[in-house]
């Protein structure tokens, strides 16, 4: 019988964080741990082959990455806004504020 390792699988929603502990055979992959955790049945919106990315301890990784004992697998939700577009918009608003400084006509 293969040795088992302890792994955590986590998925965070705005209101709650799921943290599930599973034991998987040594050599198991990220996908194996996610499937063994049962989180896919609990959260059908998770699409591992689609927009959801995964990581181990906040470092993006692939689904076929082998795990080590005590790893924490994280399932990330898709971004709702493009970070570059948000930064660009903030920068443009900041420039307008510096130039304008207040309502027109005031000095």
Tab-separated table of N, CA and C in Angstrom, residues 11-71:
chain	number	residue	atom	x	y	z
A	11	UNK	N	-10.736	26.921	-1.141
A	11	UNK	CA	-11.435	27.707	-2.160
A	11	UNK	C	-12.128	28.839	-1.417
A	12	UNK	N	-11.810	30.066	-1.774
A	12	UNK	CA	-12.362	31.218	-1.058
A	12	UNK	C	-13.434	31.915	-1.880
A	13	UNK	N	-14.562	32.128	-1.240
A	13	UNK	CA	-15.649	32.926	-1.805
A	13	UNK	C	-15.699	34.235	-1.022
A	14	UNK	N	-16.395	35.241	-1.520
A	14	UNK	CA	-16.446	36.507	-0.767
A	14	UNK	C	-16.968	36.338	0.665
A	15	UNK	N	-17.903	35.421	0.881
A	15	UNK	CA	-18.519	35.275	2.198
A	15	UNK	C	-17.873	34.207	3.069
A	16	UNK	N	-17.243	33.220	2.462
A	16	UNK	CA	-16.756	32.076	3.242
A	16	UNK	C	-15.562	31.431	2.540
A	17	UNK	N	-14.705	30.804	3.344
A	17	UNK	CA	-13.574	30.068	2.792
A	17	UNK	C	-13.747	28.593	3.118
A	18	UNK	N	-13.618	27.769	2.107
A	18	UNK	CA	-13.664	26.318	2.307
A	18	UNK	C	-12.233	25.833	2.502
A	19	UNK	N	-12.001	25.074	3.547
A	19	UNK	CA	-10.690	24.472	3.788
A	19	UNK	C	-10.921	23.009	4.128
A	20	UNK	N	-10.498	22.151	3.229
A	20	UNK	CA	-10.736	20.713	3.389
A	20	UNK	C	-9.407	19.977	3.494
A	21	UNK	N	-9.317	19.087	4.471
A	21	UNK	CA	-8.110	18.280	4.652
A	21	UNK	C	-8.360	16.916	4.039
A	22	UNK	N	-7.399	16.471	3.225
A	22	UNK	CA	-7.522	15.151	2.589
A	22	UNK	C	-6.198	14.407	2.705
A	23	UNK	N	-6.317	13.089	2.638
A	23	UNK	CA	-5.129	12.234	2.579
A	23	UNK	C	-5.130	11.588	1.213
A	24	UNK	N	-4.034	11.763	0.514
A	24	UNK	CA	-3.909	11.216	-0.848
A	24	UNK	C	-2.628	10.393	-0.922
A	25	UNK	N	-2.564	9.479	-1.879
A	25	UNK	CA	-1.345	8.673	-2.011
A	25	UNK	C	-0.140	9.543	-2.383
A	26	UNK	N	1.014	9.154	-1.908
A	26	UNK	CA	2.244	9.843	-2.280
A	26	UNK	C	2.346	9.849	-3.806
A	27	UNK	N	2.717	10.979	-4.392
A	27	UNK	CA	2.789	11.091	-5.848
A	27	UNK	C	1.513	11.643	-6.463
A	28	UNK	N	0.489	11.892	-5.634
A	28	UNK	CA	-0.773	12.443	-6.138
A	28	UNK	C	-0.533	13.859	-6.680
A	29	UNK	N	-1.351	14.244	-7.633
A	29	UNK	CA	-1.226	15.561	-8.264
A	29	UNK	C	-2.224	16.549	-7.657
A	30	UNK	N	-2.092	17.800	-8.052
A	30	UNK	CA	-3.025	18.840	-7.619
A	30	UNK	C	-4.453	18.426	-7.973
A	31	UNK	N	-4.650	17.961	-9.209
A	31	UNK	CA	-5.994	17.533	-9.632
A	31	UNK	C	-6.499	16.383	-8.763
A	32	UNK	N	-5.652	15.422	-8.454
A	32	UNK	CA	-6.056	14.288	-7.617
A	32	UNK	C	-6.572	14.769	-6.255
A	33	UNK	N	-5.852	15.715	-5.651
A	33	UNK	CA	-6.243	16.213	-4.333
A	33	UNK	C	-7.568	16.966	-4.398
A	34	UNK	N	-7.743	17.779	-5.432
A	34	UNK	CA	-8.992	18.534	-5.589
A	34	UNK	C	-10.162	17.571	-5.747
A	35	UNK	N	-9.993	16.568	-6.579
A	35	UNK	CA	-11.061	15.592	-6.795
A	35	UNK	C	-11.342	14.785	-5.527
A	36	UNK	N	-10.310	14.407	-4.794
A	36	UNK	CA	-10.486	13.628	-3.569
A	36	UNK	C	-11.175	14.437	-2.475
A	37	UNK	N	-11.035	15.761	-2.515
A	37	UNK	CA	-11.609	16.609	-1.467
A	37	UNK	C	-13.132	16.699	-1.545
A	38	UNK	N	-13.696	16.453	-2.725
A	38	UNK	CA	-15.144	16.584	-2.905
A	38	UNK	C	-15.603	18.012	-3.127
A	39	UNK	N	-14.682	18.927	-3.254
A	39	UNK	CA	-15.046	20.341	-3.397
A	39	UNK	C	-15.733	20.636	-4.726
A	40	UNK	N	-15.441	19.840	-5.742
A	40	UNK	CA	-16.075	20.066	-7.051
A	40	UNK	C	-17.575	19.796	-6.998
A	41	UNK	N	-17.989	18.827	-6.197
A	41	UNK	CA	-19.417	18.545	-6.043
A	41	UNK	C	-20.094	19.633	-5.217
A	42	UNK	N	-19.376	20.168	-4.252
A	42	UNK	CA	-19.908	21.204	-3.374
A	42	UNK	C	-20.009	22.559	-4.071
A	43	UNK	N	-19.087	22.809	-5.007
A	43	UNK	CA	-19.046	24.083	-5.736
A	43	UNK	C	-18.970	23.801	-7.232
A	44	UNK	N	-20.109	23.548	-7.866
A	44	UNK	CA	-20.101	23.194	-9.293
A	44	UNK	C	-19.615	24.317	-10.211
A	45	UNK	N	-19.508	25.546	-9.689
A	45	UNK	CA	-19.008	26.655	-10.508
A	45	UNK	C	-17.507	26.541	-10.773
A	46	UNK	N	-16.820	25.687	-10.036
A	46	UNK	CA	-15.384	25.504	-10.258
A	46	UNK	C	-15.180	24.735	-11.545
A	47	UNK	N	-14.400	25.310	-12.451
A	47	UNK	CA	-14.086	24.668	-13.730
A	47	UNK	C	-12.575	24.621	-13.875
A	48	UNK	N	-11.988	23.489	-13.531
A	48	UNK	CA	-10.533	23.368	-13.538
A	48	UNK	C	-9.942	23.489	-14.936
A	49	UNK	N	-10.717	23.139	-15.950
A	49	UNK	CA	-10.229	23.232	-17.329
A	49	UNK	C	-10.645	24.551	-17.972
A	50	UNK	N	-11.242	25.440	-17.182
A	50	UNK	CA	-11.709	26.732	-17.690
A	50	UNK	C	-11.011	27.884	-17.003
A	51	UNK	N	-11.801	28.820	-16.461
A	51	UNK	CA	-11.221	30.052	-15.927
A	51	UNK	C	-10.551	29.929	-14.559
A	52	UNK	N	-10.845	28.877	-13.798
A	52	UNK	CA	-10.244	28.752	-12.465
A	52	UNK	C	-8.785	28.315	-12.569
A	53	UNK	N	-7.917	29.064	-11.904
A	53	UNK	CA	-6.505	28.699	-11.835
A	53	UNK	C	-6.259	28.065	-10.465
A	54	UNK	N	-5.135	27.360	-10.346
A	54	UNK	CA	-4.803	26.704	-9.090
A	54	UNK	C	-3.373	27.048	-8.691
A	55	UNK	N	-3.095	26.895	-7.404
A	55	UNK	CA	-1.757	27.151	-6.908
A	55	UNK	C	-1.480	26.315	-5.680
A	56	UNK	N	-0.222	26.310	-5.283
A	56	UNK	CA	0.204	25.684	-4.036
A	56	UNK	C	0.912	26.779	-3.246
A	57	UNK	N	0.364	27.082	-2.082
A	57	UNK	CA	0.893	28.166	-1.242
A	57	UNK	C	1.093	29.456	-2.041
A	58	UNK	N	0.036	29.905	-2.707
A	58	UNK	CA	-0.015	31.189	-3.420
A	58	UNK	C	0.894	31.267	-4.642
A	59	UNK	N	1.398	30.152	-5.101
A	59	UNK	CA	2.214	30.133	-6.312
A	59	UNK	C	1.467	29.344	-7.375
A	60	UNK	N	1.163	30.011	-8.507
A	60	UNK	CA	0.433	29.336	-9.576
A	60	UNK	C	1.144	28.056	-9.980
A	61	UNK	N	0.350	27.039	-10.238
A	61	UNK	CA	0.911	25.750	-10.623
A	61	UNK	C	-0.048	25.051	-11.570
A	62	UNK	N	0.400	23.944	-12.119
A	62	UNK	CA	-0.429	23.175	-13.048
A	62	UNK	C	-1.145	22.050	-12.310
A	63	UNK	N	-2.202	21.557	-12.922
A	63	UNK	CA	-2.990	20.490	-12.300
A	63	UNK	C	-2.221	19.178	-12.183
A	64	UNK	N	-1.214	18.979	-13.029
A	64	UNK	CA	-0.463	17.716	-12.988
A	64	UNK	C	0.791	17.795	-12.103
A	65	UNK	N	0.903	18.854	-11.317
A	65	UNK	CA	2.040	18.998	-10.404
A	65	UNK	C	1.907	18.028	-9.241
A	66	UNK	N	2.944	17.241	-8.968
A	66	UNK	CA	2.875	16.331	-7.819
A	66	UNK	C	2.943	17.112	-6.505
A	67	UNK	N	2.255	16.603	-5.513
A	67	UNK	CA	2.181	17.269	-4.210
A	67	UNK	C	3.129	16.627	-3.208
A	68	UNK	N	3.436	17.416	-2.162
A	68	UNK	CA	4.239	16.922	-1.047
A	68	UNK	C	3.377	16.972	0.209
A	69	UNK	N	3.810	16.260	1.217
A	69	UNK	CA	3.080	16.241	2.477
A	69	UNK	C	2.924	17.667	3.011
A	70	UNK	N	1.720	18.000	3.471
A	70	UNK	CA	1.352	19.285	4.066
A	70	UNK	C	1.246	20.444	3.074
A	71	UNK	N	1.174	20.156	1.781
A	71	UNK	CA	0.932	21.219	0.802
A	71	UNK	C	-0.491	21.743	0.959
